[in-house]
XYZ file of N, CA, C and O in Angstrom:
532
model
N -58.861 -29.377 6.312
C -59.861 -28.326 6.175
C -60.625 -28.149 7.477
O -60.953 -29.115 8.147
N -60.922 -26.918 7.783
C -61.710 -26.600 8.970
C -63.170 -26.966 8.755
O -63.674 -26.922 7.635
N -63.831 -27.252 9.871
C -65.280 -27.431 9.874
C -65.859 -26.488 10.916
O -65.119 -25.894 11.719
N -67.175 -26.372 10.941
C -67.829 -25.538 11.957
C -67.412 -25.946 13.365
O -67.255 -25.091 14.239
N -67.226 -27.230 13.593
C -66.859 -27.714 14.928
C -65.464 -27.270 15.349
O -65.174 -27.184 16.545
N -64.594 -26.989 14.398
C -63.230 -26.549 14.707
C -63.165 -25.092 15.142
O -62.245 -24.689 15.847
N -64.118 -24.287 14.689
C -64.050 -22.840 14.867
C -64.985 -22.398 15.992
O -66.201 -22.403 15.841
N -64.398 -21.978 17.110
C -65.196 -21.429 18.203
C -65.259 -19.913 18.110
O -66.194 -19.287 18.607
N -64.253 -19.319 17.481
C -64.155 -17.871 17.394
C -63.260 -17.518 16.218
O -62.226 -18.145 16.014
N -63.670 -16.531 15.450
C -62.821 -16.032 14.370
C -61.831 -15.031 14.939
O -62.154 -14.281 15.867
N -60.644 -15.019 14.394
C -59.597 -14.094 14.799
C -59.203 -13.313 13.559
O -58.774 -13.892 12.567
N -59.408 -12.009 13.603
C -59.075 -11.141 12.485
C -57.891 -10.288 12.882
O -57.844 -9.726 13.976
N -56.939 -10.194 11.986
C -55.679 -9.503 12.278
C -55.682 -8.093 11.710
O -56.286 -7.825 10.682
N -54.942 -7.238 12.404
C -54.686 -5.879 11.937
C -53.212 -5.597 12.208
O -52.677 -6.022 13.233
N -52.578 -4.885 11.311
C -51.156 -4.588 11.493
C -50.989 -3.272 12.251
O -50.263 -2.391 11.851
N -51.683 -3.157 13.320
C -51.703 -1.964 14.149
C -53.136 -1.719 14.579
O -54.072 -2.238 13.972
N -53.298 -0.956 15.611
C -54.644 -0.680 16.121
C -55.403 0.195 15.115
O -54.953 1.291 14.782
N -56.578 -0.251 14.646
C -57.358 0.570 13.715
C -57.748 1.901 14.362
O -58.133 1.948 15.532
N -57.658 2.969 13.605
C -57.973 4.300 14.117
C -59.415 4.393 14.615
O -59.707 5.140 15.540
N -60.312 3.607 14.022
C -61.731 3.651 14.398
C -62.022 2.953 15.725
O -63.115 3.071 16.258
N -61.057 2.195 16.236
C -61.269 1.448 17.478
C -60.910 2.339 18.659
O -59.760 2.734 18.818
N -61.894 2.680 19.492
C -61.606 3.567 20.616
C -60.720 2.879 21.655
O -60.570 1.666 21.661
N -60.149 3.683 22.522
C -59.353 3.148 23.628
C -60.294 2.723 24.744
O -61.027 3.551 25.281
N -60.273 1.459 25.075
C -61.044 0.953 26.205
C -62.502 0.695 25.898
O -63.056 1.187 24.924
N -63.130 -0.102 26.760
C -64.503 -0.552 26.530
C -65.570 0.498 26.807
O -66.710 0.345 26.386
N -65.247 1.585 27.490
C -66.256 2.568 27.871
C -66.970 3.176 26.666
O -68.134 3.554 26.752
N -66.288 3.274 25.549
C -66.882 3.866 24.347
C -67.914 2.943 23.707
O -68.677 3.367 22.847
N -67.944 1.670 24.109
C -68.905 0.736 23.545
C -68.430 0.149 22.236
O -67.322 0.416 21.774
N -69.294 -0.634 21.614
C -68.895 -1.321 20.378
C -68.861 -0.399 19.166
O -69.569 0.605 19.103
N -68.010 -0.763 18.219
C -67.937 -0.094 16.922
C -67.987 -1.166 15.841
O -67.605 -2.311 16.079
N -68.470 -0.793 14.679
C -68.503 -1.714 13.540
C -67.364 -1.337 12.606
O -67.237 -0.184 12.206
N -66.535 -2.318 12.317
C -65.403 -2.149 11.412
C -65.531 -3.133 10.265
O -66.021 -4.246 10.450
N -65.073 -2.742 9.094
C -64.979 -3.665 7.965
C -63.559 -4.209 7.929
O -62.606 -3.446 8.072
N -63.433 -5.508 7.748
C -62.122 -6.149 7.710
C -61.993 -6.932 6.409
O -62.901 -7.659 6.001
N -60.846 -6.799 5.770
C -60.548 -7.536 4.541
C -60.225 -8.983 4.870
O -59.602 -9.267 5.886
N -60.633 -9.866 3.998
C -60.396 -11.294 4.160
C -59.699 -11.833 2.922
O -59.818 -11.271 1.837
N -59.021 -12.942 3.120
C -58.415 -13.621 1.975
C -59.407 -14.648 1.442
O -60.031 -15.386 2.205
N -59.516 -14.690 0.146
C -60.436 -15.632 -0.488
C -59.970 -17.060 -0.220
O -58.854 -17.423 -0.559
N -60.824 -17.850 0.425
C -60.534 -19.259 0.698
C -61.831 -19.966 1.079
O -62.871 -19.320 1.258
N -61.745 -21.265 1.239
C -62.919 -22.043 1.643
C -63.435 -21.600 3.009
O -64.606 -21.786 3.342
N -62.585 -20.978 3.831
C -62.997 -20.553 5.176
C -64.142 -19.545 5.132
O -64.933 -19.468 6.070
N -64.218 -18.776 4.074
C -65.258 -17.753 4.000
C -66.654 -18.358 4.055
O -67.585 -17.727 4.530
N -66.787 -19.597 3.612
C -68.071 -20.286 3.688
C -68.471 -20.665 5.099
O -69.628 -21.015 5.348
N -67.544 -20.579 6.038
C -67.828 -20.891 7.443
C -68.136 -19.643 8.267
O -68.598 -19.746 9.400
N -67.860 -18.463 7.730
C -68.037 -17.201 8.456
C -69.495 -16.762 8.346
O -70.016 -16.593 7.237
N -70.144 -16.573 9.517
C -71.550 -16.179 9.533
C -71.814 -15.118 10.602
O -71.148 -15.112 11.650
N -72.794 -14.254 10.340
C -73.154 -13.247 11.342
C -73.481 -13.896 12.692
O -74.074 -14.969 12.749
N -73.071 -13.209 13.751
C -73.345 -13.682 15.110
C -72.218 -14.484 15.726
O -72.161 -14.637 16.941
N -71.312 -15.015 14.905
C -70.208 -15.802 15.465
C -69.245 -14.882 16.224
O -69.003 -13.747 15.823
N -68.671 -15.378 17.332
C -67.700 -14.575 18.070
C -66.462 -14.293 17.221
O -66.094 -15.094 16.364
N -65.847 -13.149 17.494
C -64.574 -12.836 16.852
C -63.758 -11.932 17.770
O -64.295 -11.292 18.669
N -62.465 -11.955 17.539
C -61.550 -11.079 18.255
C -60.665 -10.379 17.235
O -60.463 -10.871 16.128
N -60.166 -9.217 17.638
C -59.228 -8.487 16.806
C -57.842 -8.669 17.386
O -57.597 -8.360 18.556
N -56.946 -9.191 16.567
C -55.545 -9.405 16.926
C -54.731 -8.284 16.296
O -54.768 -8.095 15.082
N -54.032 -7.538 17.122
C -53.156 -6.488 16.618
C -51.744 -7.049 16.601
O -51.224 -7.491 17.627
N -51.157 -7.062 15.417
C -49.799 -7.591 15.287
C -48.802 -6.440 15.316
O -49.186 -5.277 15.366
N -47.553 -6.783 15.279
C -46.499 -5.775 15.287
C -45.615 -5.895 16.503
O -45.773 -6.790 17.330
N -44.701 -4.982 16.625
C -43.719 -5.019 17.716
C -44.222 -4.383 19.002
O -43.696 -4.643 20.067
N -45.227 -3.512 18.892
C -45.734 -2.807 20.064
C -47.071 -3.413 20.490
O -48.054 -3.351 19.755
N -47.103 -4.022 21.655
C -48.323 -4.583 22.249
C -49.103 -5.535 21.339
O -50.320 -5.373 21.179
N -48.457 -6.533 20.740
C -49.232 -7.483 19.945
C -50.123 -8.334 20.847
O -49.758 -8.658 21.976
N -51.289 -8.663 20.340
C -52.208 -9.516 21.077
C -53.644 -9.172 20.753
O -53.939 -8.477 19.782
N -54.556 -9.650 21.589
C -55.982 -9.440 21.388
C -56.358 -8.067 21.947
O -56.189 -7.807 23.138
N -56.888 -7.205 21.076
C -57.209 -5.828 21.455
C -58.706 -5.568 21.580
O -59.108 -4.588 22.193
N -59.538 -6.427 20.987
C -60.983 -6.202 21.011
C -61.705 -7.532 20.850
O -61.149 -8.492 20.312
N -62.936 -7.555 21.302
C -63.759 -8.762 21.219
C -65.158 -8.362 20.755
O -65.624 -7.260 21.025
N -65.796 -9.270 20.018
C -67.141 -8.978 19.535
C -67.691 -10.125 18.719
O -67.483 -11.290 19.063
N -68.343 -9.780 17.616
C -68.949 -10.812 16.777
C -68.955 -10.370 15.314
O -68.826 -9.187 15.005
N -69.146 -11.349 14.453
C -69.304 -11.094 13.023
C -70.652 -10.398 12.847
O -71.668 -10.862 13.362
N -70.664 -9.268 12.133
C -71.875 -8.452 12.036
C -72.515 -8.457 10.650
O -73.544 -7.803 10.457
N -71.931 -9.176 9.695
C -72.512 -9.213 8.351
C -72.096 -10.501 7.653
O -71.190 -11.201 8.115
N -72.746 -10.755 6.551
C -72.263 -11.817 5.672
C -70.989 -11.319 4.997
O -70.775 -10.106 4.868
N -70.162 -12.244 4.559
C -68.993 -11.882 3.757
C -69.510 -11.346 2.423
O -70.443 -11.894 1.844
N -68.908 -10.251 1.978
C -69.323 -9.662 0.696
C -68.084 -9.355 -0.136
O -66.985 -9.223 0.396
N -68.307 -9.243 -1.403
C -67.223 -8.932 -2.333
C -67.192 -7.427 -2.570
O -68.217 -6.814 -2.871
N -66.018 -6.827 -2.397
C -65.817 -5.422 -2.727
C -64.692 -5.351 -3.747
O -64.090 -6.368 -4.087
N -64.359 -4.179 -4.204
C -63.363 -4.038 -5.270
C -62.013 -4.625 -4.887
O -61.291 -5.129 -5.729
N -61.649 -4.579 -3.613
C -60.369 -5.121 -3.171
C -60.412 -6.582 -2.777
O -59.392 -7.161 -2.418
N -61.595 -7.195 -2.795
C -61.726 -8.589 -2.410
C -62.785 -8.766 -1.341
O -63.560 -7.853 -1.052
N -62.811 -9.939 -0.705
C -63.832 -10.221 0.303
C -63.659 -9.349 1.553
O -62.547 -9.066 1.979
N -64.806 -8.963 2.119
C -64.844 -8.105 3.309
C -65.962 -8.597 4.215
O -66.975 -9.112 3.742
N -65.779 -8.412 5.526
C -66.829 -8.705 6.492
C -66.862 -7.577 7.512
O -65.831 -6.972 7.817
N -68.054 -7.273 8.012
C -68.182 -6.307 9.097
C -68.133 -7.055 10.419
O -68.674 -8.165 10.544
N -67.482 -6.444 11.388
C -67.411 -6.997 12.734
C -67.798 -5.906 13.721
O -67.483 -4.739 13.529
N -68.520 -6.291 14.755
C -68.845 -5.370 15.827
C -67.931 -5.705 16.988
O -67.966 -6.821 17.507
N -67.090 -4.747 17.356
C -66.047 -5.001 18.346
C -66.087 -3.980 19.473
O -66.384 -2.809 19.254
N -65.750 -4.454 20.655
C -65.547 -3.584 21.809
C -64.092 -3.709 22.212
O -63.584 -4.812 22.415
N -63.425 -2.562 22.307
C -62.019 -2.560 22.707
C -61.885 -3.062 24.135
O -62.743 -2.800 24.987
N -60.816 -3.779 24.383
C -60.521 -4.227 25.743
C -59.814 -3.102 26.500
O -59.140 -2.264 25.894
N -59.944 -3.111 27.808
C -59.240 -2.115 28.628
C -57.736 -2.265 28.435
O -57.005 -1.281 28.367
N -57.267 -3.507 28.341
C -55.856 -3.806 28.120
C -55.756 -4.930 27.099
O -56.538 -5.884 27.143
N -54.798 -4.833 26.222
C -54.538 -5.892 25.252
C -54.179 -7.171 26.013
O -53.448 -7.129 27.004
N -54.717 -8.319 25.562
C -54.269 -9.608 26.094
C -52.981 -9.912 25.338
O -53.017 -10.187 24.135
N -51.833 -9.821 26.018
C -50.553 -9.876 25.319
C -50.247 -11.227 24.679
O -50.525 -12.290 25.246
N -49.665 -11.148 23.506
C -49.198 -12.342 22.800
C -48.297 -13.165 23.715
O -48.410 -14.391 23.767
N -47.406 -12.508 24.435
C -46.455 -13.215 25.305
C -47.180 -14.068 26.345
O -46.749 -15.191 26.641
N -48.287 -13.581 26.883
C -49.048 -14.364 27.858
C -49.682 -15.586 27.201
O -49.725 -16.670 27.781
N -50.188 -15.405 25.991
C -50.867 -16.505 25.305
C -49.886 -17.584 24.868
O -50.225 -18.770 24.879
N -48.683 -17.194 24.501
C -47.655 -18.167 24.110
C -47.347 -19.118 25.270
O -47.028 -20.283 25.052
N -47.462 -18.626 26.482
C -47.138 -19.438 27.657
C -48.341 -20.176 28.243
O -48.203 -20.928 29.195
N -49.517 -19.977 27.674
C -50.722 -20.654 28.145
C -50.859 -21.976 27.391
O -51.029 -21.978 26.171
N -50.792 -23.111 28.088
C -50.852 -24.407 27.394
C -52.121 -24.612 26.571
O -52.106 -25.346 25.588
N -53.211 -23.953 26.937
C -54.465 -24.125 26.200
C -54.510 -23.286 24.927
O -55.319 -23.549 24.046
N -53.637 -22.281 24.814
C -53.694 -21.352 23.688
C -52.445 -21.397 22.819
O -52.488 -21.051 21.645
N -51.343 -21.845 23.344
C -50.058 -21.699 22.642
C -49.991 -22.353 21.275
O -49.122 -22.014 20.474
N -50.902 -23.265 20.966
C -50.924 -23.884 19.646
C -51.909 -23.212 18.685
O -52.149 -23.715 17.585
N -52.462 -22.079 19.080
C -53.404 -21.362 18.215
C -52.731 -20.996 16.894
O -51.537 -20.698 16.847
N -53.508 -21.008 15.841
C -52.970 -20.730 14.502
C -52.215 -19.403 14.463
O -51.142 -19.316 13.868
N -52.729 -18.370 15.089
C -52.088 -17.053 15.042
C -50.711 -17.063 15.698
O -49.840 -16.287 15.330
N -50.495 -17.962 16.640
C -49.186 -18.065 17.291
C -48.250 -18.995 16.528
O -47.047 -18.787 16.522
N -48.800 -19.997 15.876
C -47.981 -20.914 15.072
C -47.596 -20.307 13.731
O -46.514 -20.572 13.215
N -48.513 -19.532 13.151
C -48.315 -18.962 11.814
C -48.671 -17.479 11.848
O -49.705 -17.070 11.313
N -47.854 -16.650 12.474
C -48.215 -15.242 12.640
C -48.395 -14.483 11.328
O -49.078 -13.471 11.297
N -47.803 -14.957 10.252
C -47.954 -14.266 8.972
C -49.157 -14.768 8.181
O -49.372 -14.357 7.047
N -49.957 -15.642 8.782
C -51.137 -16.160 8.101
C -52.132 -15.053 7.804
O -52.064 -13.957 8.352
N -53.085 -15.328 6.944
C -54.023 -14.303 6.500
C -55.346 -14.378 7.257
O -55.618 -15.334 7.975
N -56.180 -13.369 7.037
C -57.531 -13.333 7.611
C -58.462 -14.192 6.767
O -58.356 -14.166 5.544
N -59.365 -14.923 7.356
C -59.561 -15.034 8.786
C -58.755 -16.188 9.377
O -58.563 -17.221 8.748
N -58.300 -15.968 10.587
C -57.734 -17.057 11.371
C -58.836 -17.495 12.334
O -59.964 -16.990 12.245
N -58.531 -18.382 13.242
C -59.588 -18.908 14.113
C -58.996 -19.380 15.431
O -57.785 -19.580 15.556
N -59.877 -19.557 16.393
C -59.533 -20.192 17.662
C -60.401 -21.422 17.814
O -61.611 -21.378 17.545
N -59.789 -22.511 18.214
C -60.533 -23.739 18.503
C -61.266 -23.579 19.832
O -60.953 -22.679 20.613
N -62.222 -24.466 20.136
C -62.999 -24.317 21.370
C -62.150 -24.181 22.639
O -62.417 -23.301 23.466
N -61.116 -24.985 22.815
C -60.326 -24.877 24.057
C -59.513 -23.589 24.094
O -59.309 -23.002 25.143
N -59.078 -23.117 22.932
C -58.326 -21.860 22.861
C -59.239 -20.678 23.186
O -58.864 -19.778 23.943
N -60.452 -20.691 22.624
C -61.414 -19.630 22.874
C -61.829 -19.627 24.343
O -61.954 -18.558 24.962
N -62.031 -20.804 24.914
C -62.407 -20.883 26.340
C -61.316 -20.288 27.220
O -61.592 -19.521 28.153
N -60.062 -20.604 26.916
C -58.950 -20.085 27.706
C -58.814 -18.570 27.547
O -58.596 -17.847 28.520
N -58.948 -18.093 26.321
C -58.858 -16.652 26.104
C -60.024 -15.942 26.769
O -59.843 -14.876 27.386
N -61.217 -16.494 26.693
C -62.403 -15.873 27.295
C -62.234 -15.612 28.783
O -62.731 -14.634 29.312
N -61.510 -16.495 29.450
C -61.264 -16.307 30.894
C -60.389 -15.086 31.162
O -60.384 -14.569 32.272
N -59.662 -14.624 30.168
C -58.765 -13.463 30.321
C -59.434 -12.143 29.947
O -58.855 -11.084 30.151
N -60.602 -12.211 29.342
C -61.246 -10.996 28.846
C -62.013 -10.268 29.932
O -62.483 -10.794 30.864
């Protein structure tokens, strides 16, 4: 089981770039609601924590935006949801680059790409990714 010490940054996945996310950082941050899977991890998610948006798929998979958790987890008709405030990156940090980075290659999203939201980055993984942002 994860603890607060294990999680330096939440990683939320999308199966394609959300339409609400502008291209590039010039547009500034946007608030998006993201669906989560019900699990013990939801008790660790709190407003203010860093998060990144991971876009999966065959075209440009990787980290597309960075920001923070903007709300408490709440229950909606489809299940748990959280708001995140994200700023799009000028360029996606490619999955291929992260797979070859010794500090990041063991990240949950790379080991278990079909895993559900929320995923996470450990402190050393977040530090390595932060240097690329």
